[in-house]
PDB file of C-alpha atoms in Angstrom:
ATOM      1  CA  UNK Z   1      85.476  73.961  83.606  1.00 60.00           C
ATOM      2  CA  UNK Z   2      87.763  75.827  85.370  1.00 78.00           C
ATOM      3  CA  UNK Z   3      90.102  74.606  88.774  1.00 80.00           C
ATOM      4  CA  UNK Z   4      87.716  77.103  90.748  1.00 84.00           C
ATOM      5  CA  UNK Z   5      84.451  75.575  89.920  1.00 87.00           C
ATOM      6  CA  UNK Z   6      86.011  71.976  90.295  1.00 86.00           C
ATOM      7  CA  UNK Z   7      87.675  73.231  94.069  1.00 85.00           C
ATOM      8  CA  UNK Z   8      84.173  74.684  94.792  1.00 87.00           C
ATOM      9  CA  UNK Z   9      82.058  71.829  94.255  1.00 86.00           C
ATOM     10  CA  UNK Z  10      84.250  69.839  96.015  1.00 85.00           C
ATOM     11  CA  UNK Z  11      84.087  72.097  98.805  1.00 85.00           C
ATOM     12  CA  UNK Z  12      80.401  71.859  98.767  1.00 86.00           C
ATOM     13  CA  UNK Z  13      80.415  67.682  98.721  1.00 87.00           C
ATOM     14  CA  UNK Z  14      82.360  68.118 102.000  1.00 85.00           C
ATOM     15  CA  UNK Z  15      80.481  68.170 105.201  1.00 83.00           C
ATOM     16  CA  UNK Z  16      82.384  68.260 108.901  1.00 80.00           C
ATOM     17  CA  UNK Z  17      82.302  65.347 111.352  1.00 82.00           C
ATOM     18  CA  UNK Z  18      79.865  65.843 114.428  1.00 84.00           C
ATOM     19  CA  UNK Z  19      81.351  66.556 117.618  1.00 84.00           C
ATOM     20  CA  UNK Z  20      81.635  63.134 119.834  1.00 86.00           C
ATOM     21  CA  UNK Z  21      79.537  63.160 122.901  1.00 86.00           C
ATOM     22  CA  UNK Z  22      82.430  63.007 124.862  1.00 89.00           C
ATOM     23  CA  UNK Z  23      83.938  66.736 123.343  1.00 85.00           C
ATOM     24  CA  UNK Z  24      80.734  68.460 124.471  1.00 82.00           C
ATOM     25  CA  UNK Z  25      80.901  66.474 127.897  1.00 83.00           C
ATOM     26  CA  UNK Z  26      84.293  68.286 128.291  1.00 84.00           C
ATOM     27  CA  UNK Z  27      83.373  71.410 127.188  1.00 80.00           C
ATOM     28  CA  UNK Z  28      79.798  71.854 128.529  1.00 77.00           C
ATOM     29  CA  UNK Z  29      82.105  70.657 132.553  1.00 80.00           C
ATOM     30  CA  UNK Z  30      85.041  73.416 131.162  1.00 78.00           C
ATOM     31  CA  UNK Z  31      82.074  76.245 130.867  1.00 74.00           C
ATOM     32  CA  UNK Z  32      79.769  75.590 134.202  1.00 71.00           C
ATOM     33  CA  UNK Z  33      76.472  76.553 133.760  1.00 68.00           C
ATOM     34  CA  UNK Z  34      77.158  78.707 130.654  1.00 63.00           C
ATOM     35  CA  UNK Z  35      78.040  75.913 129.082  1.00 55.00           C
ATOM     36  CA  UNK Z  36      75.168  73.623 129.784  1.00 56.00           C
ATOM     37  CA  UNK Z  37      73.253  76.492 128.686  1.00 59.00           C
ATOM     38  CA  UNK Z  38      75.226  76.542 125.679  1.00 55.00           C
ATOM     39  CA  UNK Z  39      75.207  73.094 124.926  1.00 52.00           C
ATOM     40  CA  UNK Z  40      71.066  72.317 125.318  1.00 56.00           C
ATOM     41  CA  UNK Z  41      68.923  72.466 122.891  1.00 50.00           C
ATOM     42  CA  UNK Z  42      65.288  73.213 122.265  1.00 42.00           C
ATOM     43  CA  UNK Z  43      63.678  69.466 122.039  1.00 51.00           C
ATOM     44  CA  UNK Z  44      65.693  68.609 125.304  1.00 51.00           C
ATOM     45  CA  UNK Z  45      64.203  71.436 126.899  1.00 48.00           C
ATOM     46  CA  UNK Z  46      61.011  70.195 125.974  1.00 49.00           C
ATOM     47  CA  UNK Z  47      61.682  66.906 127.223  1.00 48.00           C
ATOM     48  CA  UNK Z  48      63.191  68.046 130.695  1.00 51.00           C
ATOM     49  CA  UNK Z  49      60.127  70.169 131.388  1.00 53.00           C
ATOM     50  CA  UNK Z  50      61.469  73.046 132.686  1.00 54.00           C
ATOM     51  CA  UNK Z  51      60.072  76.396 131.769  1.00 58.00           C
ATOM     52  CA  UNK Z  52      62.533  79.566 131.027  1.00 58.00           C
ATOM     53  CA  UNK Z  53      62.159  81.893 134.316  1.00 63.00           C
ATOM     54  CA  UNK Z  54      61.546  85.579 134.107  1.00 63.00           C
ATOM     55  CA  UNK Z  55      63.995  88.421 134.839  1.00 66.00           C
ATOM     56  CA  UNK Z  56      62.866  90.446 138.069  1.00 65.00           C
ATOM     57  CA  UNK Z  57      64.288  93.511 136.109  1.00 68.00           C
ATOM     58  CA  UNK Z  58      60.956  93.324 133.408  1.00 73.00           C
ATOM     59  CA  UNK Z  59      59.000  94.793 135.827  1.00 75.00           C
ATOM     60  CA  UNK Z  60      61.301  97.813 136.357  1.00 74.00           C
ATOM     61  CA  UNK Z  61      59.861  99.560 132.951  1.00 79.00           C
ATOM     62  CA  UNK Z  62      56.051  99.234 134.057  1.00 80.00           C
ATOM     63  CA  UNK Z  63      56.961 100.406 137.291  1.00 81.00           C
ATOM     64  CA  UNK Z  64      58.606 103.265 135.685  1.00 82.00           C
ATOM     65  CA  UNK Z  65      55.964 104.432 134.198  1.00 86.00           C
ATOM     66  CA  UNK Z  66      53.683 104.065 136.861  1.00 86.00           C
ATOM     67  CA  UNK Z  67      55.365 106.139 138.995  1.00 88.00           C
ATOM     68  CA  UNK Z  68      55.795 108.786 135.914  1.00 87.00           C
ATOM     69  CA  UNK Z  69      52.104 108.753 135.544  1.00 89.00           C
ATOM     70  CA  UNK Z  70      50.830 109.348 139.569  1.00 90.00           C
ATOM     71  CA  UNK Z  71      53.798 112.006 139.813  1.00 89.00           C
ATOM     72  CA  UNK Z  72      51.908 113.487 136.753  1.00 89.00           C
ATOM     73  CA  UNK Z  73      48.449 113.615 137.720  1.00 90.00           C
ATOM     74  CA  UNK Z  74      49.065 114.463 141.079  1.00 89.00           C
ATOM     75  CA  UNK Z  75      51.170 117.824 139.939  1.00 87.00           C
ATOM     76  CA  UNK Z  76      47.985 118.380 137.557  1.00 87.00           C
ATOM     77  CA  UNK Z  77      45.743 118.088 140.395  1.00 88.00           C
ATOM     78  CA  UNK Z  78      47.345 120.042 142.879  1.00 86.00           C
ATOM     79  CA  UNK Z  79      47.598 122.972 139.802  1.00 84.00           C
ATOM     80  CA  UNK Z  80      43.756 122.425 139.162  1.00 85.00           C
ATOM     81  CA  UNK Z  81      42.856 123.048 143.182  1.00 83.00           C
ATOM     82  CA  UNK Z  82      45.290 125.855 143.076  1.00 80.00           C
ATOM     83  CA  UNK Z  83      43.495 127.749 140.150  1.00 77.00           C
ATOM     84  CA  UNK Z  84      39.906 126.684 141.497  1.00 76.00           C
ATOM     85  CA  UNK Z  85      40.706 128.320 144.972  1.00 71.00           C
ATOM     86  CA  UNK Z  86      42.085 131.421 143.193  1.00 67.00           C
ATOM     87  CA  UNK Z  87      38.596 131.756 141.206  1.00 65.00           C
ATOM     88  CA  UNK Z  88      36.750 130.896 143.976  1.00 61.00           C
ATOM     89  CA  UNK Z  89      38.211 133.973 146.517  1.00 57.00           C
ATOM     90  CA  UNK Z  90      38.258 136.263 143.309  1.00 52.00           C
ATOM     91  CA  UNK Z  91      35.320 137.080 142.703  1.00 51.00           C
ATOM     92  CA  UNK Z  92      34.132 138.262 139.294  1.00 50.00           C
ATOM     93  CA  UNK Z  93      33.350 141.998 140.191  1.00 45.00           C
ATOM     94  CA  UNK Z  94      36.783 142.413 141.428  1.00 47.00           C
ATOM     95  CA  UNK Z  95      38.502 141.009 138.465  1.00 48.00           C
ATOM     96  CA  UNK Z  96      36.472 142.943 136.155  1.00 49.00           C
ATOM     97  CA  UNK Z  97      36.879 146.443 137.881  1.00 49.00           C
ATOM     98  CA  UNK Z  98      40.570 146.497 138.028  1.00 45.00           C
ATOM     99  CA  UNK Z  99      41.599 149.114 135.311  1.00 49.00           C
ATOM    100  CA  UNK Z 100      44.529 147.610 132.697  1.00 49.00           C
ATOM    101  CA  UNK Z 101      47.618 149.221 132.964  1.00 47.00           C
ATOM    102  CA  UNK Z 102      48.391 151.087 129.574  1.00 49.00           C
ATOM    103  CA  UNK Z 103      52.094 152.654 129.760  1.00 48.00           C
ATOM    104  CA  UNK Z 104      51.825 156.235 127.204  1.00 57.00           C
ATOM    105  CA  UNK Z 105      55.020 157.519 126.215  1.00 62.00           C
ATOM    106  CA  UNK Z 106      54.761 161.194 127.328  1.00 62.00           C
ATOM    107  CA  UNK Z 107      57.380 163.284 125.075  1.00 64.00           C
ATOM    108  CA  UNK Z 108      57.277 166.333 127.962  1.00 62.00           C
ATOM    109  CA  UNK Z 109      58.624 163.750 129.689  1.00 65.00           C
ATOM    110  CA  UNK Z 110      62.304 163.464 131.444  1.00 63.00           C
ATOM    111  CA  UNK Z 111      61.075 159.679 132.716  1.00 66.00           C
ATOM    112  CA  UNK Z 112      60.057 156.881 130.198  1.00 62.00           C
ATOM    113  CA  UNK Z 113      56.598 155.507 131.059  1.00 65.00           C
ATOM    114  CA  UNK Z 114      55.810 158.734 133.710  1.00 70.00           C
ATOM    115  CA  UNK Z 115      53.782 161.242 132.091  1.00 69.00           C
ATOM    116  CA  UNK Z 116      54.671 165.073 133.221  1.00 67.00           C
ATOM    117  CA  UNK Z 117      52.108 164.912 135.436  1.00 73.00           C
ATOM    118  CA  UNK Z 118      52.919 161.915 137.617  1.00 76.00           C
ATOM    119  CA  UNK Z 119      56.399 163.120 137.897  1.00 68.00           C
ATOM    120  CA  UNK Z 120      54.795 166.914 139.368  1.00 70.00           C
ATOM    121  CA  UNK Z 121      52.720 165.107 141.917  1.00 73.00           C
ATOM    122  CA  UNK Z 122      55.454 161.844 143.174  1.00 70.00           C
ATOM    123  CA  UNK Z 123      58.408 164.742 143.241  1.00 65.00           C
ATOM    124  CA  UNK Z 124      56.756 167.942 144.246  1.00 63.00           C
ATOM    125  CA  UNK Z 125      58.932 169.557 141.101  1.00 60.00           C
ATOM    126  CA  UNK Z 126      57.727 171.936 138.220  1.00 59.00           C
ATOM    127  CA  UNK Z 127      57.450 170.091 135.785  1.00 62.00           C
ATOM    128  CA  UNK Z 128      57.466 172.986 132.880  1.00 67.00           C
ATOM    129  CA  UNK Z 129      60.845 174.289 131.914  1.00 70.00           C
ATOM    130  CA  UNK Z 130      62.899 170.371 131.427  1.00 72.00           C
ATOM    131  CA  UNK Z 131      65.508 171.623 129.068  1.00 77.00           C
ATOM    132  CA  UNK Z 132      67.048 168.069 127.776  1.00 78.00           C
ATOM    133  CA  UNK Z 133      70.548 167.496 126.416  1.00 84.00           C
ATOM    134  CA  UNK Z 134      71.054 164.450 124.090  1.00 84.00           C
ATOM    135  CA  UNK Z 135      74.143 162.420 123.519  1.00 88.00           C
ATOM    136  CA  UNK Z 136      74.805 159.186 121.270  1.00 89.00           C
ATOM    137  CA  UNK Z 137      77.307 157.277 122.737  1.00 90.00           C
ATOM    138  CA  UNK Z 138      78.977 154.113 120.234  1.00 91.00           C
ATOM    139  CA  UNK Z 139      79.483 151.127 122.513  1.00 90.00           C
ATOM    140  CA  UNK Z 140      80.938 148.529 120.154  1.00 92.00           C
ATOM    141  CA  UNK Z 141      80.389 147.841 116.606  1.00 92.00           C
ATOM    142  CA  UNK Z 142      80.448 144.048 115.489  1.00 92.00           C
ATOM    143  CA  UNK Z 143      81.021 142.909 111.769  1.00 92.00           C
ATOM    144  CA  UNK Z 144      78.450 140.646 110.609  1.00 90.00           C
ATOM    145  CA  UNK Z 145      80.428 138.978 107.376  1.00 90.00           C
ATOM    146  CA  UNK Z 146      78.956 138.885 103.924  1.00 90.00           C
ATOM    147  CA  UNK Z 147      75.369 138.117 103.524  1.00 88.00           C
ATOM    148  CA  UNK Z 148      73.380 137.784  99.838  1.00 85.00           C
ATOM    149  CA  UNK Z 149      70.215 139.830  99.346  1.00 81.00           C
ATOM    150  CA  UNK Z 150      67.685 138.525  97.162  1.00 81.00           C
ATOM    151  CA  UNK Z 151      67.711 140.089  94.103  1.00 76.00           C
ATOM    152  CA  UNK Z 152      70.577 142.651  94.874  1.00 77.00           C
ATOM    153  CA  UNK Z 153      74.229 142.857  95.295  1.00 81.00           C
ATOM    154  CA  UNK Z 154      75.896 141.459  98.289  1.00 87.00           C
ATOM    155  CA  UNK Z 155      76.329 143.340 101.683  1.00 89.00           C
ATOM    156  CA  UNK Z 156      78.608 143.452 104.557  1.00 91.00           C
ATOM    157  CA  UNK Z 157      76.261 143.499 107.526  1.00 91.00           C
ATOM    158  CA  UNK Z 158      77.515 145.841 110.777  1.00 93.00           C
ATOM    159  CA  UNK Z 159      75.310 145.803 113.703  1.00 94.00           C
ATOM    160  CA  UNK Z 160      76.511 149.470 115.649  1.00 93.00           C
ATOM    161  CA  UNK Z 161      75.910 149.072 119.479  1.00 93.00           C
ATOM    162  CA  UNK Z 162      74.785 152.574 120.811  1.00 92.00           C
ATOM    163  CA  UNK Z 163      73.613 153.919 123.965  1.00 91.00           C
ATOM    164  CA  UNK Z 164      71.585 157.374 123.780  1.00 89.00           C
ATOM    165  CA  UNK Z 165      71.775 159.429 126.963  1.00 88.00           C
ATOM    166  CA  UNK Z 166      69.504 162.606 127.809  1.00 83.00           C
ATOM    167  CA  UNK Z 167      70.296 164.546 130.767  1.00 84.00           C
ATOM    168  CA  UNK Z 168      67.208 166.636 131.331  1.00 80.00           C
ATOM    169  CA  UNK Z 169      67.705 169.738 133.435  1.00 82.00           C
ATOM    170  CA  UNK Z 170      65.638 171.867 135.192  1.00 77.00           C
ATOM    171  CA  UNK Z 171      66.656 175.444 135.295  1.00 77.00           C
ATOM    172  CA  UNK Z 172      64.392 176.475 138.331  1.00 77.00           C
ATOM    173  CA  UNK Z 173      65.303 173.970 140.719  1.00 78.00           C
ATOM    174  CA  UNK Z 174      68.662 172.879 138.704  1.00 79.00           C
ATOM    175  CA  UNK Z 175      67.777 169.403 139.225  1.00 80.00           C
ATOM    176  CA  UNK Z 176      69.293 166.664 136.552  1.00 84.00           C
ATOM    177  CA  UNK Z 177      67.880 163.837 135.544  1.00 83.00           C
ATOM    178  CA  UNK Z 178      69.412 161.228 133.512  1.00 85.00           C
ATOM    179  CA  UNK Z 179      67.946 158.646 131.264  1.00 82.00           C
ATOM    180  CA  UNK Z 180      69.761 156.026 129.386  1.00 87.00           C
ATOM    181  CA  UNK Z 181      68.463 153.714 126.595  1.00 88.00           C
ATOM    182  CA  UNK Z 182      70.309 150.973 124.800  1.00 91.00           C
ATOM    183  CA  UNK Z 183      70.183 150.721 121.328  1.00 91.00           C
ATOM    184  CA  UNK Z 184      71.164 148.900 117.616  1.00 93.00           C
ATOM    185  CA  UNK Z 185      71.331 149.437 114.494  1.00 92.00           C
ATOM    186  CA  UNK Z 186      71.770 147.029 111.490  1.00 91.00           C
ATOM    187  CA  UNK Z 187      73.903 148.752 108.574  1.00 90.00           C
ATOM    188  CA  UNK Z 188      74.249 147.163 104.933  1.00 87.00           C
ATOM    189  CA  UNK Z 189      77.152 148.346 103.228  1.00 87.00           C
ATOM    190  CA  UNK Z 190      76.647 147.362  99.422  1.00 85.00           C
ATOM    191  CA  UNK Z 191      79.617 145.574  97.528  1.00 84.00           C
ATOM    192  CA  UNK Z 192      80.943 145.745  94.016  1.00 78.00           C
ATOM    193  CA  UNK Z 193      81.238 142.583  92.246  1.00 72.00           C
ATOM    194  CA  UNK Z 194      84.512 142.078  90.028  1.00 69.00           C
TER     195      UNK Z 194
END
């Protein structure tokens, strides 16, 4: 045997002294109520009677959610009327007459989503003779680091900024138009491994 297991069961064959009635007298008067608190027990609660009272705040989470849910269904029901009324003042014949708007890219066109014709009847202009002038201008041009392509050689990424002009002019009337169009491009630029 060593002097540890000899110190240990020693240890262990020691047990402390109970506090005298007149310690926990002191202390449970030094504390207040915390400290009669402190100091009871469970069988002398069950002798004295008295029942453990309930917080008033463990109704504030039910009441939370109560609220939560009437704010809820009253929003869904005042979305529901809404949509009912709509149907009911639209009615179907309406709804289902009403062309759909389809936006053709006319390439006679100086204006993006006017076809030629449009343009001749809202201005009053020829239309025939648009002589159009295009420019590329380079905004900015942003670096994009390193990036790995599957099953190829690594790339530096550059995403170019542009913004392409056309001035369309008409000789007739020598009326300009310009339209502008913002645009990007994404440019690999293949590295050599060493």
């Amino acid at each position: 045997m060593n002097e540890f297991e000899s110190l240990e069961k020693e240890l262990k064959s020691l047990t402390p002294l109970s506090p005298s009635s007149q310690l926990t007298n002191r202390i449970e008067k030094g504390l207040g109520d915390a400290g009669n608190l402190a100091m009871r027990r469970l069988p002398e609660e069950m002798k004295s009677g008295t029942t453990p009272r309930k917080s008033k705040l463990s109704i504030f989470p039910w009441l939370g959610m109560g609220i939560a849910a009437t704010l809820m269904i009253t929003s869904l029901s005042v979305y529901f009327l809404k949509s009912w009324e709509n149907e009911k003042l639209t009615p179907s014949s309406i709804i289902s007459s009403t062309p759909q708007v389809v936006l053709d890219e006319d390439p006679e066109s100086p204006i993006h989503g006017v076809s030629v014709a449009e343009l001749e009847a809202q201005s009053g202009m020829p239309v025939g003779g648009w002589l159009p002038t295009f420019q590329e201008k380079l905004l900015d041009r942003v670096d994009e680091g390193v990036i790995s392509r599957p099953g190829g050689l690594p790339a530096r990424q550059v995403r170019m900024h542009y913004l392409d002009e056309i001035l369309w002019q008409h000789p007739a009337t020598n009326q300009r138009i310009i339209s502008t169009r913002p645009r990007q491009e994404i440019i690999f630029i293949d590295l050599d491994l060493y």
